[in-house]
PDB file of C-alpha atoms in Angstrom:
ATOM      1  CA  UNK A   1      -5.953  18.913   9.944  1.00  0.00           C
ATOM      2  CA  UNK A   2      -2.606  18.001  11.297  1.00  0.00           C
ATOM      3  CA  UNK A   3       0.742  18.116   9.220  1.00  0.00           C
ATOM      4  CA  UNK A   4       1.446  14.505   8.052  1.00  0.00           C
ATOM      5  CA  UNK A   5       4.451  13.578   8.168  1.00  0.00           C
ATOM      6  CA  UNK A   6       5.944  10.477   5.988  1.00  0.00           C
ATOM      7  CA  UNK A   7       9.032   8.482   5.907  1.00  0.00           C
ATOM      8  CA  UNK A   8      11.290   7.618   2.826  1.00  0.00           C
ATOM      9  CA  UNK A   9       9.059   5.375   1.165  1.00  0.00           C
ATOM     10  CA  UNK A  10      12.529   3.233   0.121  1.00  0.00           C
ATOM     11  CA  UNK A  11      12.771   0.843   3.331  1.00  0.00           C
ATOM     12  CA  UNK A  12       9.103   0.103   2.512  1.00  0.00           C
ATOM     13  CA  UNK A  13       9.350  -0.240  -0.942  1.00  0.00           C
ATOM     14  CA  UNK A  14      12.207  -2.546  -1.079  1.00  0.00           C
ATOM     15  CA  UNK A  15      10.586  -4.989   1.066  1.00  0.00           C
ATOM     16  CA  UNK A  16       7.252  -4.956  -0.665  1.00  0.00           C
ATOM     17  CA  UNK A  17       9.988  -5.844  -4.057  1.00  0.00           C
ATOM     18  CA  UNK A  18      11.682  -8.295  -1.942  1.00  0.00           C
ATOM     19  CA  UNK A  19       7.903 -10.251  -1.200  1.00  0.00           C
ATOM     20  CA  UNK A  20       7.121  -9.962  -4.415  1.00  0.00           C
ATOM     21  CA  UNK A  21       9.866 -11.852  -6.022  1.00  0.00           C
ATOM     22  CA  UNK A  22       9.528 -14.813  -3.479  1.00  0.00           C
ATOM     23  CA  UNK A  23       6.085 -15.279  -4.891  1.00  0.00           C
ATOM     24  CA  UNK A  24       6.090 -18.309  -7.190  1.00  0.00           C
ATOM     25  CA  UNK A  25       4.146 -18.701 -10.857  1.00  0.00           C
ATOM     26  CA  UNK A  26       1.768 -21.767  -9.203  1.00  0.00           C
ATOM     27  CA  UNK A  27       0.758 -19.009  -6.283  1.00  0.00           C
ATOM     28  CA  UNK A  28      -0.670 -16.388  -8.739  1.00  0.00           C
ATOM     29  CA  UNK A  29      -4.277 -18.125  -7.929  1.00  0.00           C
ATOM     30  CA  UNK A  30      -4.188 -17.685  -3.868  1.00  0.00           C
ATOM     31  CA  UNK A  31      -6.237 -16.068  -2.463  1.00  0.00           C
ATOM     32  CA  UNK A  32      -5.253 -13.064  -0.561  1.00  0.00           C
ATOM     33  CA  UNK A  33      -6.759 -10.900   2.476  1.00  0.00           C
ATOM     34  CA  UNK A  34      -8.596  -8.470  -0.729  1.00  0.00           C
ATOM     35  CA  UNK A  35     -11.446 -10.705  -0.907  1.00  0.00           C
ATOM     36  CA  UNK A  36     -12.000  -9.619  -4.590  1.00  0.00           C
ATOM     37  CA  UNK A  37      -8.481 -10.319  -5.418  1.00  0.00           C
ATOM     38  CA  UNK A  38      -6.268 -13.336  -6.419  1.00  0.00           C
ATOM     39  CA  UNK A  39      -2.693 -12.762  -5.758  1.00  0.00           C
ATOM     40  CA  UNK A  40      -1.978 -11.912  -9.658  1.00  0.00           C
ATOM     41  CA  UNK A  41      -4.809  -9.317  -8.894  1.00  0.00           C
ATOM     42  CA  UNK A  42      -2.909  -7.967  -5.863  1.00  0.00           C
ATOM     43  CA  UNK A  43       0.271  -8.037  -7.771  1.00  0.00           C
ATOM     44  CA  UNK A  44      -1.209  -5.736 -10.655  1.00  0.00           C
ATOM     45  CA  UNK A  45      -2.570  -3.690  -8.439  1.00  0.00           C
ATOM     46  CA  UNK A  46       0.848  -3.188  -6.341  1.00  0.00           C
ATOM     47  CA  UNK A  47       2.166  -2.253  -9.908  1.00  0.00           C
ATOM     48  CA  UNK A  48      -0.232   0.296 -10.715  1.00  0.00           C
ATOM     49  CA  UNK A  49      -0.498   1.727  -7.315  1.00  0.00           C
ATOM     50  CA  UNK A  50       3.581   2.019  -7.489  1.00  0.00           C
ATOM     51  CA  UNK A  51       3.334   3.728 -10.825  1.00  0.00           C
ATOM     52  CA  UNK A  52       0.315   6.294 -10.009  1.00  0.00           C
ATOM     53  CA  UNK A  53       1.876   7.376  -6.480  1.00  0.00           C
ATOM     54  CA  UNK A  54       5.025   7.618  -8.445  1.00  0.00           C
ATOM     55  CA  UNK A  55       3.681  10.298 -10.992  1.00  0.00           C
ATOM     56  CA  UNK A  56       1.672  12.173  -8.116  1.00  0.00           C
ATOM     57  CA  UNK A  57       4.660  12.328  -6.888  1.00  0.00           C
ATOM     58  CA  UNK A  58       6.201  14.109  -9.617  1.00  0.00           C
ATOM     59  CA  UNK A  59       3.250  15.729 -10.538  1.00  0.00           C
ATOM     60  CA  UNK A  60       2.922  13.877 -13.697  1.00  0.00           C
ATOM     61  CA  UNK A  61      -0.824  14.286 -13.769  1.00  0.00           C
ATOM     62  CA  UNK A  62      -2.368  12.183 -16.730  1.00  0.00           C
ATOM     63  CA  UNK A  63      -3.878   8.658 -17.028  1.00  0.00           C
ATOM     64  CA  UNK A  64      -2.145   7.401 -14.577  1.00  0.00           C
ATOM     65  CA  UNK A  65      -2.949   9.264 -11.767  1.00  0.00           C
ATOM     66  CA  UNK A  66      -6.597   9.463 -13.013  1.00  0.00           C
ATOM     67  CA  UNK A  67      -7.792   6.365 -12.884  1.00  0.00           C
ATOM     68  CA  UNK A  68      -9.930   5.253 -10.156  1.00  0.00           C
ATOM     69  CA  UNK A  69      -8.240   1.928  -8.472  1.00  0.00           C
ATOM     70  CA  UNK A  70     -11.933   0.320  -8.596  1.00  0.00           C
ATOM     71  CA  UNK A  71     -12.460   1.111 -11.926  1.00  0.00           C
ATOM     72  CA  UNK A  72     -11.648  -2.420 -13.118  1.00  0.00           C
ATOM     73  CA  UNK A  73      -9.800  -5.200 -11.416  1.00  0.00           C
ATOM     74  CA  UNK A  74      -6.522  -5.462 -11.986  1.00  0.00           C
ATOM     75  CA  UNK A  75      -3.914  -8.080 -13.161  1.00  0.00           C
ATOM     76  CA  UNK A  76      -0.570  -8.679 -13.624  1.00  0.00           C
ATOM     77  CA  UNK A  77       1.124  -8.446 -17.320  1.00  0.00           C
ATOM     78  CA  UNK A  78       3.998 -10.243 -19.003  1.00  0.00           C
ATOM     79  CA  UNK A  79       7.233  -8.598 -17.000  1.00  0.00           C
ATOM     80  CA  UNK A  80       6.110  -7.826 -13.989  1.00  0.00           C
ATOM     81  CA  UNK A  81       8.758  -9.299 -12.145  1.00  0.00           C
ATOM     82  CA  UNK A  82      10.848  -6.592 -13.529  1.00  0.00           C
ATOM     83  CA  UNK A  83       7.851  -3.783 -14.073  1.00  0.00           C
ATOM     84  CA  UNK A  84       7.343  -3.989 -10.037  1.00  0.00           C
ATOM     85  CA  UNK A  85      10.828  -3.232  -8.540  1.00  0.00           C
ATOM     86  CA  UNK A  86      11.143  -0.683 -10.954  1.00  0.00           C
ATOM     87  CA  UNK A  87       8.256   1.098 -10.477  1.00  0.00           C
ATOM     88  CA  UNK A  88       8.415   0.737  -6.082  1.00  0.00           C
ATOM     89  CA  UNK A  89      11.817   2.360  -6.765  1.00  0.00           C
ATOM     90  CA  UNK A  90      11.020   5.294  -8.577  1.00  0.00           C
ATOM     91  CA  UNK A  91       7.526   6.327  -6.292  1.00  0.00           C
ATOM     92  CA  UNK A  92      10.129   6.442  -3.344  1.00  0.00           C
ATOM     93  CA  UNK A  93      12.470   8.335  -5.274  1.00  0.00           C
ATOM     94  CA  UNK A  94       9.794  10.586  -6.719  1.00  0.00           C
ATOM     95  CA  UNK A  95       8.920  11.160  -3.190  1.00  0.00           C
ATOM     96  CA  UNK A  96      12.353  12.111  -1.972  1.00  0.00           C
ATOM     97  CA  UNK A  97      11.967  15.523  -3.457  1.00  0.00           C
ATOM     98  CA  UNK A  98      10.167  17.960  -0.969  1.00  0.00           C
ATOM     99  CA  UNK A  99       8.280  19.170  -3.572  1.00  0.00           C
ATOM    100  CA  UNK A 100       5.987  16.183  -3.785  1.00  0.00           C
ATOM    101  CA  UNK A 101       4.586  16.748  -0.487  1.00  0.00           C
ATOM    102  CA  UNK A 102       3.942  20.426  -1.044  1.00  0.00           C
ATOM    103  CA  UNK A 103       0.912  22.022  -2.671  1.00  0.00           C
ATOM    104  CA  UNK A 104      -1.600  19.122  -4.619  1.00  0.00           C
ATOM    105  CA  UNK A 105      -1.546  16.091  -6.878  1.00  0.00           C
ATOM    106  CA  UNK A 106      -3.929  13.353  -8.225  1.00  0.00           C
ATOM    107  CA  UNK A 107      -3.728   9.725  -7.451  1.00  0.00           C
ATOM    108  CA  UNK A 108      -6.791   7.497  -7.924  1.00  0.00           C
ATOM    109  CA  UNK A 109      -8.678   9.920  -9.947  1.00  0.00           C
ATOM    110  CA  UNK A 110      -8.956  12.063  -6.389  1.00  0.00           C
ATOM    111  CA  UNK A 111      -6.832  15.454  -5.988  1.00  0.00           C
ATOM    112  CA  UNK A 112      -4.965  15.456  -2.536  1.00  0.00           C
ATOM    113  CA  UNK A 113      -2.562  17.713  -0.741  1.00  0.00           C
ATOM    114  CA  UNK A 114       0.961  16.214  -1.871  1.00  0.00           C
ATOM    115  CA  UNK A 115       1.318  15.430   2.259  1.00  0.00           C
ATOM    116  CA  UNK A 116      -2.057  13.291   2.124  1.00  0.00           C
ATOM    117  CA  UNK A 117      -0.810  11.234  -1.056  1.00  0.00           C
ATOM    118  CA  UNK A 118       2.494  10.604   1.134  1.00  0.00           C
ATOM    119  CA  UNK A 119       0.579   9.349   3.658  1.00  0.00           C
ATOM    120  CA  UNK A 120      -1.887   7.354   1.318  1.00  0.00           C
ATOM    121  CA  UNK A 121       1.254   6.120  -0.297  1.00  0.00           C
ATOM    122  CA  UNK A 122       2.748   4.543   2.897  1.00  0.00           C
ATOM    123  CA  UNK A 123      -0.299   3.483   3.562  1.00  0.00           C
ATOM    124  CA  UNK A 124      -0.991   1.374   0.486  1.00  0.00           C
ATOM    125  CA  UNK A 125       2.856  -0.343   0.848  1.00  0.00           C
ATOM    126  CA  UNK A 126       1.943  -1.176   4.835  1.00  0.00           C
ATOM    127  CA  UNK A 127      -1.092  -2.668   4.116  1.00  0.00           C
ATOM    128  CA  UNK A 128      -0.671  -4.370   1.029  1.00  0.00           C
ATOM    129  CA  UNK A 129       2.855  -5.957   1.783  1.00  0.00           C
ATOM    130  CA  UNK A 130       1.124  -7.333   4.327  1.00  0.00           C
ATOM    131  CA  UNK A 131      -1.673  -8.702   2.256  1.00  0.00           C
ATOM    132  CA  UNK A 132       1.293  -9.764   0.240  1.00  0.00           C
ATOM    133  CA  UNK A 133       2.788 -11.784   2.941  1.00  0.00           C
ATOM    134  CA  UNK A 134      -0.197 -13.284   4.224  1.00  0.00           C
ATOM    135  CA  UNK A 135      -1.192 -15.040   1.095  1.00  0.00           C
ATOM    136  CA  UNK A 136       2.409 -16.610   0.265  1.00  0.00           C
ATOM    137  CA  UNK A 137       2.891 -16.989   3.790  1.00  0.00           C
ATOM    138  CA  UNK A 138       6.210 -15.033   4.065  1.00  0.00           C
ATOM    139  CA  UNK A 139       7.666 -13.518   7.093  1.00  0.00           C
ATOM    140  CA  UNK A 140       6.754  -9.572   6.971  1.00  0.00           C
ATOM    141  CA  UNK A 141       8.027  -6.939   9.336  1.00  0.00           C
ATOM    142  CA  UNK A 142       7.301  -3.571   7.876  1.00  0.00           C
ATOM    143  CA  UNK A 143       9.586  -0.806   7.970  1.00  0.00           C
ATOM    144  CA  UNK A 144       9.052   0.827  11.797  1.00  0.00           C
ATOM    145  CA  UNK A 145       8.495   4.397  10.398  1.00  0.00           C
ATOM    146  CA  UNK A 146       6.507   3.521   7.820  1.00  0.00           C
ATOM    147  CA  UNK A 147       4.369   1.192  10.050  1.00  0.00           C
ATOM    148  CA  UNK A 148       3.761   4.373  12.854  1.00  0.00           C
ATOM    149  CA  UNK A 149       3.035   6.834   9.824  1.00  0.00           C
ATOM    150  CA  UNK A 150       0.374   3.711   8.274  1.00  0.00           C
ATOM    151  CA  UNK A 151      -1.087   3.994  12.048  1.00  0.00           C
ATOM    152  CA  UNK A 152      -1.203   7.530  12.331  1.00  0.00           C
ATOM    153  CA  UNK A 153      -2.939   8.036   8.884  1.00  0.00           C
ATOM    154  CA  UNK A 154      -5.278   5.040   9.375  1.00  0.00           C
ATOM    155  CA  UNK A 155      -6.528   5.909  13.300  1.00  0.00           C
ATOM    156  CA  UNK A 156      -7.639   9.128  11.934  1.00  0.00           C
ATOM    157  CA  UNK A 157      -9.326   8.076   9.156  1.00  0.00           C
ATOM    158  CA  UNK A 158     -10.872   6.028  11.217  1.00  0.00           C
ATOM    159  CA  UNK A 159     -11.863   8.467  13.275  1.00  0.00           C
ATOM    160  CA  UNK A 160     -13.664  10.856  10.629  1.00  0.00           C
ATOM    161  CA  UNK A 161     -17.155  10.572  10.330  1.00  0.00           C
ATOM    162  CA  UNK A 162     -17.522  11.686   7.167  1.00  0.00           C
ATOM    163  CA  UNK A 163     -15.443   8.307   5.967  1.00  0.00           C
ATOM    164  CA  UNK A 164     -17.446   5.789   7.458  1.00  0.00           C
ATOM    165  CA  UNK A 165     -14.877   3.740   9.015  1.00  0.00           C
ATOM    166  CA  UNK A 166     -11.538   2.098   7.884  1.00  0.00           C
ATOM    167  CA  UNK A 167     -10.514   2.995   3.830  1.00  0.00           C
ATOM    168  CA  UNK A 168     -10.814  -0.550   2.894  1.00  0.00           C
ATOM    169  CA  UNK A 169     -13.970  -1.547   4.619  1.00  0.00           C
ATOM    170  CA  UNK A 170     -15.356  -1.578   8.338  1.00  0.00           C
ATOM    171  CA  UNK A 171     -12.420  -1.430  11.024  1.00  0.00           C
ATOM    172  CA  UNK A 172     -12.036  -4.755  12.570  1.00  0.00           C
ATOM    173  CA  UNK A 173     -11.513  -4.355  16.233  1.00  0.00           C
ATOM    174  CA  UNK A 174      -8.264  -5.323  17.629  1.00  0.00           C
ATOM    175  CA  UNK A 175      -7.536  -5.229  21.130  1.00  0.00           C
ATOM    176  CA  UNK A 176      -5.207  -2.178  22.419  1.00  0.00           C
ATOM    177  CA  UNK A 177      -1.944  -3.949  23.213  1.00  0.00           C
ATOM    178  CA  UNK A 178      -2.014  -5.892  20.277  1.00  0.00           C
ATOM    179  CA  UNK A 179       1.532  -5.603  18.406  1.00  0.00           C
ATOM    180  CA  UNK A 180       1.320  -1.861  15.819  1.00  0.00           C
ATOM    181  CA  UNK A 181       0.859  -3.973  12.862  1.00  0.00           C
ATOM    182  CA  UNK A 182      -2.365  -5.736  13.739  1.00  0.00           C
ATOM    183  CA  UNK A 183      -3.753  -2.514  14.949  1.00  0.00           C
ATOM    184  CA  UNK A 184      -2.770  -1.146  11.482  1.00  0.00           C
ATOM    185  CA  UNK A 185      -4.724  -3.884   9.778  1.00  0.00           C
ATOM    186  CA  UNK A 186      -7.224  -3.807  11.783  1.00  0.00           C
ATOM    187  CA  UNK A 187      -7.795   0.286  10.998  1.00  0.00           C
ATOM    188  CA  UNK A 188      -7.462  -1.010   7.279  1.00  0.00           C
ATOM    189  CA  UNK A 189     -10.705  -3.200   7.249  1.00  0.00           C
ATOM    190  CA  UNK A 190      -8.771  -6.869   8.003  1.00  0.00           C
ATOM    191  CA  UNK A 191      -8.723  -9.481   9.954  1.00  0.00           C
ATOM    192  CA  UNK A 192      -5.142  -9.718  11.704  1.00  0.00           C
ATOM    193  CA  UNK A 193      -5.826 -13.696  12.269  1.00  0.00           C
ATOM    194  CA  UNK A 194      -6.591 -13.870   8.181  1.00  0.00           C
ATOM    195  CA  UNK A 195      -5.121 -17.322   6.962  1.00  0.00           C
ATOM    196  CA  UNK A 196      -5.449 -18.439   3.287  1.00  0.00           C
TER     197      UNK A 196
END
């Protein structure tokens, strides 16, 4: 396997924060591109996501960082607004120390390399900012780094036969010249054209 290599998560993180707060109390019930998700689902799940990649990032191994992020749907609780940027700060701080991306960690239940959970990390802000967007119909224009490093990680899990295709479902095929991002969501399992 080749070394991954990650951006500061904070360019990424504070837009995902800045997305979430234009999201109004009567959009909670849109859908979004996660077909099993409402936006309030979405929403919890950014906030647990945030929280777990934070700890594997400090190697605060515990619930946390156990639980599997399909072992029940999640929601959003009283104070998220606050719980969210809070939590998208600290994971990129927590993964400003080298020593998160060196020897493993646990996010998701699943023990990774620190480097992988970096990558899954990025990932997970790429894609999901971008679900984010789409369903309140905000403007979104990820942070460049963390939009190659979402490509990078995504093409070759896409490529690994043992995975089956894209981490969030079948790839969607999106033509070569099509702008990075739709590529990237097209590697995650979604439609780039996806309207609410």
């Amino acid at each position: 396997m080749t070394e991954m290599t990650t951006p500061d998560l904070g360019p990424q993180t504070r837009i995902v924060a800045r997305l979430a707060e234009g999201v109004t109390d009567e959009q909670l019930t849109a859908p979004t591109p996660c077909p099993e998700y409402a936006l309030h689902n979405l929403l919890g799940h950014l906030v647990h996501l945030a929280i777990a990649f934070r700890d594997a990032g400090r190697k605060d191994l515990g619930a946390t960082t156990d639980t599997s992020p399909t072992a029940a749907v999640p929601d959003v609780e009283p104070g998220w607004r606050a719980a969210l940027p809070t939590a998208l700060d600290e994971l990129a701080e927590a993964w400003r120390d080298p020593a998160a991306r060196t020897g493993e960690t646990r996010a998701g239940g699943v023990t990774l390399p620190g480097a992988v959970a970096a990558a899954v990390a990025v990932d997970e802000l790429v894609v999901h900012g971008w679900d984010l967007a789409r369903a309140t119909d905000q403007e979104y224009e990820p942070d460049p780094d963390a939009l190659r490093a979402a490509h990078g990680f995504l093409l070759a899990a896409a490529q690994d036969p043992t995975r089956g295709g894209g981490i969030f479902g079948p790839v969607v095929p999106v033509p070569d010249d099509a702008p990075l991002l739709d590529r990237v969501i097209g590697l995650s399992g979604r439609d780039p054209g996806w309207k609410p």
